[in-house]
């Protein structure tokens, strides 16, 4: 745990150069749990080295899989899955530990786990996950904070309708239904690119999933899945964060290994602020922030393909120095403005009222000591510090390290004065 570490940032350096985007945390985590379903050794390339992916590997080892990393490749041998219980200490480490539920039920028909942890963004219920799995034949009871889940006779297909397109619930349903008896029809599914990536992996393993990435997904259950080799998609939120960093310094960067089409929900707003963006084939994107100074229109976080809640905080940091007023409405999580008081310490003018935030652009930010309280809010503080006059000290790096691989090294490579102490 790196609670004692800090990032020291000397701001006001223009960022320039080329930066490679690592694999998506929110794809890698469900893919690591999906490997439980494949009888044998799966190979995942472009798997980011993050504390959250490490935690997923520890869960895999705990339930009997052999997991090893070499560079950005993680190999999971799920020939033997014997454990049916995920201990509380591992469940608390991250929210996405809950996707092991669908995978474990699919593979062994049994799972015992406690309620998941993760960044504190407000209450994060799992009722949609549990209701879907119950409709597929799982018996789930709750005792002393633990969930006891059994599908002794195996899971069966069902017609499922989500009242909200939950990313995690959609993932659990794909995992549980891939080897269930019969066909599952899922309506109002999440459409995030990470869902399509999970379905691609499962289909390579022999699953029959149609329509992933759209609102209706049909899964024809198969008997058994075989392992495969797969490359995790690039992290659109990490890419977006680095773009915010470049733009707030009026810099000019080329991102490589990114999928610009996954960023349409926010890249248009960069352009509305005055950025110039060109996308090339082969996963390249050029962005210039020389003329970025206009506050964007109202930003409302939405499920994909709308503006992602995960980029709200870094984007707000970018808006703190734009000319004019920006309004942010957070519709996904109830408590996702925890970065605001820290941005204010850096000189930003931001007011919060419930789920709405009003940012009045200021000519300059000033260096300060600030503390990350969660992952994306932490990244927002880094973005703001890069544009602040003088020195900033950012603590709470254990949150940032959940989702950004070597953030200081990446930003230093494009000219930032940033170091970890
Ligand atoms: N919700 C329910 N009941 C449920 C499930 C969700 O009420 O059973 C609510 C949540 O409380 C929340 C909303 O629905 O208000 C959205 O939750 P969702 O299930 O879509 O999100 P998640 O699966 O918990 C994933 C990402 C988050 C990202 C959200 C939304 C992973 C590991 N996490 O969370 O990523 O913000 O989707 O896009 O994939 C992050 O990376 O910083 C992060 C928090």
Coordinates of C-alpha atoms and ligand atoms in Angstrom, one line a residue:
X1 CA 0.0 0.0 0.0
X2 CA 1.5 3.3 -1.0
X3 CA -0.3 5.6 1.4
X4 CA 3.0 7.2 2.5
X5 CA 4.0 8.1 -1.1
X6 CA 3.3 11.4 -2.8
X7 CA 3.4 12.9 -6.2
X8 CA 5.4 16.2 -6.4
X9 CA 4.3 18.2 -9.4
X10 CA 5.9 21.5 -10.6
X11 CA 3.2 22.9 -12.8
X12 CA 2.9 25.1 -15.9
X13 CA 5.0 22.9 -18.2
X14 CA 3.5 22.4 -21.6
X15 CA 3.1 18.7 -22.4
X16 CA 4.3 17.6 -25.8
X17 CA 5.2 14.2 -27.3
X18 CA 3.9 10.7 -27.9
X19 CA 2.2 8.5 -25.2
X20 CA 1.1 4.9 -25.4
X21 CA -2.2 4.1 -23.7
X22 CA -2.2 0.9 -21.6
X23 CA -5.0 -1.8 -21.5
X24 CA -8.3 -1.0 -19.9
X25 CA -8.7 -1.9 -16.2
X26 CA -12.4 -2.2 -16.6
X27 CA -11.9 -4.8 -19.4
X28 CA -9.0 -6.6 -17.8
X29 CA -10.9 -7.3 -14.5
X30 CA -13.9 -9.1 -16.0
X31 CA -11.6 -10.9 -18.5
X32 CA -9.5 -12.2 -15.6
X33 CA -12.7 -13.5 -13.9
X34 CA -13.9 -14.9 -17.2
X35 CA -10.7 -17.0 -17.4
X36 CA -12.3 -19.1 -14.6
X37 CA -14.8 -20.5 -17.1
X38 CA -12.2 -21.7 -19.5
X39 CA -10.9 -25.2 -18.7
X40 CA -7.1 -24.7 -19.3
X41 CA -4.6 -21.8 -19.8
X42 CA -5.9 -18.5 -21.1
X43 CA -3.4 -15.8 -22.2
X44 CA -4.3 -12.1 -21.8
X45 CA -2.1 -9.6 -23.5
X46 CA -2.1 -5.8 -22.9
X47 CA -3.2 -6.4 -19.3
X48 CA -2.3 -3.3 -17.2
X49 CA -0.1 -3.7 -14.1
X50 CA -2.4 -2.1 -11.5
X51 CA -3.2 -2.8 -7.9
X52 CA -6.7 -3.9 -9.0
X53 CA -5.5 -6.4 -11.6
X54 CA -3.0 -7.7 -8.9
X55 CA -6.0 -8.2 -6.6
X56 CA -7.9 -10.1 -9.3
X57 CA -4.9 -12.4 -9.7
X58 CA -4.9 -13.0 -5.9
X59 CA -8.5 -14.0 -6.1
X60 CA -7.7 -16.4 -9.0
X61 CA -4.9 -18.0 -7.0
X62 CA -7.1 -18.3 -4.0
X63 CA -9.7 -20.3 -5.9
X64 CA -7.1 -22.7 -7.3
X65 CA -6.0 -21.1 -10.6
X66 CA -2.4 -20.5 -11.5
X67 CA -1.8 -16.9 -12.4
X68 CA 1.5 -15.4 -13.7
X69 CA 2.5 -12.1 -15.3
X70 CA 5.3 -11.5 -17.8
X71 CA 5.4 -7.9 -18.9
X72 CA 1.9 -7.0 -19.9
X73 CA 0.9 -10.6 -20.5
X74 CA -1.0 -12.5 -17.8
X75 CA -1.5 -16.2 -18.0
X76 CA -4.3 -17.9 -16.1
X77 CA -4.4 -21.6 -15.8
X78 CA -7.9 -22.5 -14.7
X79 CA -7.5 -26.3 -15.2
X80 CA -8.4 -26.7 -11.5
X81 CA -10.9 -24.5 -9.8
X82 CA -11.5 -25.9 -6.3
X83 CA -12.2 -22.9 -4.0
X84 CA -15.7 -21.7 -3.8
X85 CA -15.2 -18.9 -1.3
X86 CA -13.6 -15.5 -1.8
X87 CA -12.5 -14.2 1.5
X88 CA -13.7 -10.8 2.8
X89 CA -10.2 -9.3 2.7
X90 CA -10.0 -9.9 -1.1
X91 CA -13.6 -8.9 -1.8
X92 CA -13.1 -5.5 0.0
X93 CA -10.1 -4.6 -2.2
X94 CA -12.2 -3.7 -5.3
X95 CA -15.7 -3.4 -6.5
X96 CA -15.3 -5.7 -9.6
X97 CA -14.6 -8.7 -7.4
X98 CA -18.3 -9.1 -7.7
X99 CA -17.9 -10.4 -11.3
X100 CA -16.3 -13.5 -9.9
X101 CA -19.8 -14.4 -8.8
X102 CA -21.1 -15.1 -12.3
X103 CA -17.9 -16.9 -13.4
X104 CA -17.8 -19.1 -10.3
X105 CA -21.4 -20.0 -10.5
X106 CA -20.9 -20.9 -14.2
X107 CA -17.9 -23.0 -13.4
X108 CA -18.6 -24.7 -10.1
X109 CA -22.3 -24.0 -9.4
X110 CA -21.4 -22.6 -6.0
X111 CA -19.9 -19.4 -4.6
X112 CA -19.6 -17.8 -1.2
X113 CA -18.5 -14.2 -1.0
X114 CA -19.0 -11.0 1.0
X115 CA -20.2 -7.7 -0.4
X116 CA -17.6 -6.0 -2.6
X117 CA -15.5 -3.0 -1.7
X118 CA -14.0 -0.5 -4.2
X119 CA -13.9 3.3 -4.4
X120 CA -16.5 5.1 -2.2
X121 CA -18.8 6.7 -4.7
X122 CA -21.9 6.4 -2.7
X123 CA -24.1 3.3 -2.1
X124 CA -23.3 0.7 -4.8
X125 CA -26.0 -1.9 -4.6
X126 CA -25.7 -5.3 -6.4
X127 CA -29.5 -6.0 -6.5
X128 CA -29.5 -6.1 -10.3
X129 CA -26.8 -8.8 -10.4
X130 CA -28.5 -10.9 -7.7
X131 CA -32.0 -10.6 -9.2
X132 CA -30.7 -11.8 -12.7
X133 CA -28.8 -14.7 -11.2
X134 CA -31.8 -15.8 -9.2
X135 CA -33.9 -15.7 -12.4
X136 CA -31.3 -18.0 -13.9
X137 CA -31.8 -20.6 -11.2
X138 CA -29.3 -19.6 -8.5
X139 CA -30.4 -19.8 -4.9
X140 CA -28.8 -16.8 -3.1
X141 CA -29.1 -16.1 0.6
X142 CA -27.4 -13.4 2.7
X143 CA -26.0 -14.1 6.2
X144 CA -23.7 -12.0 8.3
X145 CA -22.6 -9.9 5.3
X146 CA -21.8 -13.0 3.2
X147 CA -23.7 -14.1 0.1
X148 CA -24.2 -17.9 -0.2
X149 CA -24.9 -18.7 -3.9
X150 CA -25.8 -22.1 -5.2
X151 CA -26.8 -23.4 -8.6
X152 CA -26.6 -27.1 -7.7
X153 CA -28.6 -28.2 -10.7
X154 CA -26.8 -25.7 -13.0
X155 CA -28.0 -22.3 -14.3
X156 CA -30.6 -22.0 -17.0
X157 CA -31.2 -19.3 -19.6
X158 CA -33.9 -16.7 -18.9
X159 CA -35.4 -13.5 -20.4
X160 CA -33.8 -10.7 -18.3
X161 CA -34.6 -7.0 -18.3
X162 CA -32.3 -4.6 -16.5
X163 CA -34.0 -1.5 -15.0
X164 CA -30.7 0.3 -15.5
X165 CA -27.9 -0.7 -18.0
X166 CA -25.5 -1.7 -15.2
X167 CA -22.0 -2.5 -16.5
X168 CA -21.2 -5.1 -13.7
X169 CA -24.6 -6.7 -13.9
X170 CA -24.3 -7.1 -17.7
X171 CA -20.9 -8.7 -17.2
X172 CA -22.1 -11.1 -14.5
X173 CA -25.0 -12.1 -16.8
X174 CA -22.7 -12.8 -19.7
X175 CA -20.4 -14.9 -17.5
X176 CA -23.2 -16.9 -15.9
X177 CA -25.2 -17.5 -19.1
X178 CA -22.2 -18.5 -21.3
X179 CA -22.4 -22.1 -20.0
X180 CA -26.0 -22.1 -18.7
X181 CA -28.6 -24.5 -20.2
X182 CA -30.6 -22.8 -23.0
X183 CA -30.8 -19.3 -24.2
X184 CA -30.6 -16.0 -22.3
X185 CA -32.0 -12.8 -23.7
X186 CA -30.8 -9.7 -22.0
X187 CA -32.6 -6.4 -22.5
X188 CA -31.3 -2.9 -21.6
X189 CA -27.8 -4.3 -21.4
X190 CA -24.8 -1.9 -20.8
X191 CA -23.2 -1.0 -24.1
X192 CA -19.7 0.0 -22.9
X193 CA -16.8 -1.2 -25.1
X194 CA -15.6 -3.3 -22.1
X195 CA -18.8 -5.4 -22.5
X196 CA -18.0 -6.1 -26.2
X197 CA -14.4 -7.0 -25.2
X198 CA -15.7 -9.6 -22.6
X199 CA -18.0 -11.1 -25.2
X200 CA -15.2 -11.3 -27.7
X201 CA -13.0 -13.2 -25.3
X202 CA -15.9 -15.6 -24.3
X203 CA -16.8 -16.2 -28.0
X204 CA -13.1 -17.0 -28.7
X205 CA -13.4 -19.5 -25.9
X206 CA -16.4 -21.1 -27.7
X207 CA -19.3 -19.1 -26.2
X208 CA -22.2 -18.0 -28.4
X209 CA -23.0 -14.4 -27.6
X210 CA -24.7 -12.1 -30.1
X211 CA -25.3 -8.4 -29.9
X212 CA -22.7 -7.4 -27.2
X213 CA -22.2 -3.6 -27.4
X214 CA -25.9 -3.2 -28.2
X215 CA -28.9 -3.0 -25.9
X216 CA -30.2 -6.5 -26.5
X217 CA -27.7 -9.4 -26.0
X218 CA -28.6 -13.0 -26.8
X219 CA -26.5 -15.7 -25.2
X220 CA -26.9 -19.4 -26.3
X221 CA -25.4 -21.5 -23.5
X222 CA -22.7 -24.0 -24.5
X223 CA -21.5 -27.1 -22.6
X224 CA -18.0 -26.0 -21.9
X225 CA -15.5 -23.2 -22.7
X226 CA -11.9 -23.8 -23.8
X227 CA -9.1 -21.2 -23.1
X228 CA -7.9 -18.7 -25.7
X229 CA -5.4 -15.9 -26.3
X230 CA -6.8 -12.3 -26.2
X231 CA -5.6 -8.7 -26.1
X232 CA -7.3 -6.3 -23.7
X233 CA -8.7 -3.2 -25.4
X234 CA -7.0 0.2 -24.7
X235 CA -8.2 2.2 -21.7
X236 CA -10.4 5.0 -23.0
X237 CA -10.5 6.7 -19.5
X238 CA -6.7 6.7 -19.2
X239 CA -6.5 8.1 -22.7
X240 CA -9.1 10.7 -21.9
X241 CA -7.2 11.6 -18.7
X242 CA -3.9 12.1 -20.5
X243 CA -5.8 14.3 -23.1
X244 CA -7.1 16.5 -20.3
X245 CA -3.5 16.7 -18.9
X246 CA -2.2 17.8 -22.3
X247 CA -5.0 20.2 -23.0
X248 CA -4.9 22.0 -19.6
X249 CA -1.2 22.8 -20.4
X250 CA -2.1 23.9 -23.9
X251 CA 0.1 21.1 -25.1
X252 CA 0.2 18.9 -28.2
X253 CA 0.3 15.1 -27.9
X254 CA -0.1 12.0 -30.0
X255 CA -1.7 9.1 -28.2
X256 CA -0.9 5.6 -29.5
X257 CA -2.6 2.3 -28.8
X258 CA -5.9 4.0 -28.3
X259 CA -9.4 3.5 -29.9
X260 CA -10.6 7.1 -30.7
X261 CA -14.1 5.7 -31.5
X262 CA -14.5 4.7 -27.9
X263 CA -13.9 8.3 -26.9
X264 CA -16.7 10.0 -28.9
X265 CA -18.7 10.6 -25.8
X266 CA -16.1 13.2 -24.6
X267 CA -13.7 14.0 -27.5
X268 CA -16.4 16.3 -29.1
X269 CA -16.4 18.4 -25.9
X270 CA -12.6 18.8 -26.2
X271 CA -13.2 20.2 -29.7
X272 CA -16.0 22.5 -28.3
X273 CA -13.4 23.9 -25.9
X274 CA -11.1 24.8 -28.8
X275 CA -8.9 21.6 -29.1
X276 CA -7.9 20.3 -32.5
X277 CA -8.1 16.6 -32.9
X278 CA -7.1 14.3 -35.7
X279 CA -7.4 10.6 -35.6
X280 CA -5.3 8.2 -37.7
X281 CA -5.8 4.6 -38.5
X282 CA -3.9 2.1 -36.3
X283 CA -5.1 3.6 -33.0
X284 CA -3.4 7.0 -33.1
X285 CA -4.9 10.3 -32.1
X286 CA -3.3 13.8 -32.3
X287 CA -4.6 16.5 -30.0
X288 CA -3.5 20.2 -29.8
X289 CA -4.6 22.3 -26.9
X290 CA -3.1 25.6 -28.1
X291 CA -6.5 27.2 -28.5
X292 CA -8.3 25.5 -25.6
X293 CA -9.9 28.2 -23.4
X294 CA -13.7 28.0 -23.9
X295 CA -15.9 26.5 -21.2
X296 CA -17.9 23.5 -22.6
X297 CA -21.7 23.2 -22.6
X298 CA -23.5 21.4 -19.7
X299 CA -22.0 18.0 -19.1
X300 CA -24.3 15.2 -18.0
X301 CA -22.7 11.8 -17.2
X302 CA -24.5 9.0 -18.9
X303 CA -24.1 5.3 -19.7
X304 CA -22.1 4.6 -22.9
X305 CA -22.1 6.1 -25.5
X306 CA -22.8 9.2 -23.4
X307 CA -20.3 11.2 -21.4
X308 CA -18.6 8.7 -19.0
X309 CA -18.8 9.2 -15.3
X310 CA -15.2 8.0 -15.1
X311 CA -13.9 11.0 -17.0
X312 CA -16.1 13.6 -15.2
X313 CA -13.4 14.5 -12.6
X314 CA -10.4 14.8 -14.9
X315 CA -12.6 16.8 -17.3
X316 CA -13.7 19.1 -14.5
X317 CA -10.1 19.8 -13.7
X318 CA -9.6 20.8 -17.3
X319 CA -12.6 23.2 -17.1
X320 CA -11.3 25.0 -14.0
X321 CA -9.1 27.2 -16.2
X322 CA -11.5 27.6 -19.2
X323 CA -13.1 31.0 -19.8
X324 CA -16.7 30.9 -18.6
X325 CA -18.9 28.7 -16.6
X326 CA -19.3 24.9 -16.9
X327 CA -22.1 22.9 -15.3
X328 CA -21.6 19.2 -14.4
X329 CA -24.5 16.9 -13.6
X330 CA -23.5 13.5 -12.2
X331 CA -26.3 11.0 -12.9
X332 CA -24.5 7.7 -12.4
X333 CA -23.0 7.8 -8.9
X334 CA -24.4 9.8 -5.9
X335 CA -21.0 10.7 -4.4
X336 CA -18.6 11.5 -7.2
X337 CA -17.6 15.1 -6.5
X338 CA -15.1 14.2 -3.8
X339 CA -12.3 15.9 -5.8
X340 CA -14.1 19.3 -5.6
X341 CA -12.7 20.6 -2.2
X342 CA -9.2 19.6 -3.3
X343 CA -9.6 21.4 -6.7
X344 CA -10.6 24.4 -4.7
X345 CA -7.4 24.2 -2.6
X346 CA -5.6 24.4 -6.0
X347 CA -7.4 27.7 -6.6
X348 CA -10.4 26.5 -8.7
X349 CA -13.8 28.1 -8.3
X350 CA -16.3 25.2 -8.0
X351 CA -19.6 25.0 -6.2
X352 CA -21.5 21.8 -5.5
X353 CA -25.2 21.4 -4.9
X354 CA -26.3 17.7 -4.7
X355 CA -25.4 16.1 -8.0
X356 CA -24.7 19.4 -9.8
X357 CA -21.4 21.2 -9.9
X358 CA -20.8 24.7 -11.2
X359 CA -17.2 25.5 -12.3
X360 CA -16.3 29.2 -12.9
X361 CA -13.1 29.3 -14.9
X362 CA -10.2 31.1 -13.2
X363 CA -7.1 32.5 -15.0
X364 CA -4.7 30.4 -13.1
X365 CA -4.4 27.6 -10.5
X366 CA -1.8 27.6 -7.7
X367 CA 0.2 24.7 -6.3
X368 CA -1.1 23.2 -3.0
X369 CA -1.1 20.0 -0.9
X370 CA -4.0 17.9 -1.9
X371 CA -5.3 14.4 -1.2
X372 CA -7.0 11.9 -3.6
X373 CA -10.1 10.3 -2.1
X374 CA -10.8 7.9 -5.0
X375 CA -9.3 6.9 -8.3
X376 CA -10.6 9.3 -11.0
X377 CA -10.8 12.2 -8.5
X378 CA -7.2 11.5 -7.8
X379 CA -6.3 11.7 -11.5
X380 CA -8.2 15.0 -11.7
X381 CA -5.9 16.4 -9.0
X382 CA -2.9 15.4 -11.1
X383 CA -4.4 17.1 -14.2
X384 CA -5.0 20.3 -12.2
X385 CA -1.6 20.3 -10.6
X386 CA 0.1 20.2 -14.0
X387 CA -1.4 23.6 -14.8
X388 CA -0.9 25.1 -11.3
X389 CA 1.8 27.7 -10.7
X390 CA 4.4 26.4 -8.3
X391 CA 4.6 23.0 -6.5
X392 CA 1.8 20.7 -5.6
X393 CA 1.9 17.6 -3.4
X394 CA -0.6 14.9 -4.1
X395 CA -1.2 12.1 -1.6
X396 CA -3.7 9.2 -1.6
X397 CA -1.8 7.5 -4.4
X398 CA -3.2 4.1 -3.5
X399 CA -6.3 5.2 -5.3
X400 CA -4.6 6.5 -8.4
X401 CA -2.6 3.3 -8.7
X402 CA -5.7 1.3 -9.0
X403 CA -6.3 2.5 -12.5
X404 CA -3.2 4.3 -13.9
X405 CA 0.0 2.4 -14.5
X406 CA 3.0 4.5 -13.6
X407 CA 1.1 7.8 -14.1
X408 CA 4.2 9.9 -13.2
X409 CA 6.4 8.0 -15.7
X410 CA 3.8 8.4 -18.5
X411 CA 3.4 12.2 -17.9
X412 CA 7.1 12.7 -17.4
X413 CA 7.7 11.2 -20.9
X414 CA 5.7 14.0 -22.4
X415 CA 7.4 16.8 -20.5
X416 CA 5.7 17.0 -17.1
X417 CA 7.8 17.8 -14.0
X418 CA 6.4 15.1 -11.8
X419 CA 8.0 12.6 -9.4
X420 CA 6.9 10.1 -6.8
X421 CA 8.6 10.4 -3.4
Ligands
LIG1 N1 -26.5 -0.1 -9.6 C1 -27.6 -0.5 -8.9 N2 -27.8 -1.9 -8.7 C2 -26.9 -2.8 -9.2 C3 -25.8 -2.4 -10.0 C4 -25.7 -1.0 -10.2 O1 -28.4 0.3 -8.4 O2 -27.1 -4.0 -9.0 C5 -26.3 1.3 -9.8 C6 -25.0 1.8 -9.1 O3 -25.2 2.0 -7.8 C7 -24.6 3.0 -9.9 C8 -25.1 2.7 -11.3 O4 -26.1 1.6 -11.2 O5 -25.3 4.1 -9.4 C9 -24.0 2.3 -12.3 O6 -23.4 1.1 -11.8 P1 -22.7 0.0 -12.8 O7 -23.1 -1.3 -12.3 O8 -23.0 0.4 -14.2 O9 -21.2 0.2 -12.5 P2 -20.1 -0.8 -12.0 O10 -20.2 -2.0 -12.7 O11 -20.2 -0.9 -10.5 C10 -18.3 0.0 -13.7 C11 -16.9 0.5 -13.6 C12 -16.9 1.9 -13.0 C13 -17.7 2.8 -13.8 C14 -19.2 2.3 -14.0 C15 -20.0 3.1 -14.9 C16 -15.6 -1.5 -13.4 C17 -14.8 -2.4 -12.6 N3 -16.1 -0.4 -12.8 O12 -18.8 0.0 -12.4 O13 -15.5 2.3 -13.0 O14 -17.8 4.1 -13.2 O15 -19.1 0.9 -14.5 O16 -19.5 3.2 -16.1 O17 -15.9 -1.8 -14.6 C18 -13.6 3.4 -12.3 O18 -13.0 2.8 -13.1 O19 -13.2 4.4 -11.7 C19 -15.0 3.0 -12.0 C20 -15.6 3.4 -10.9

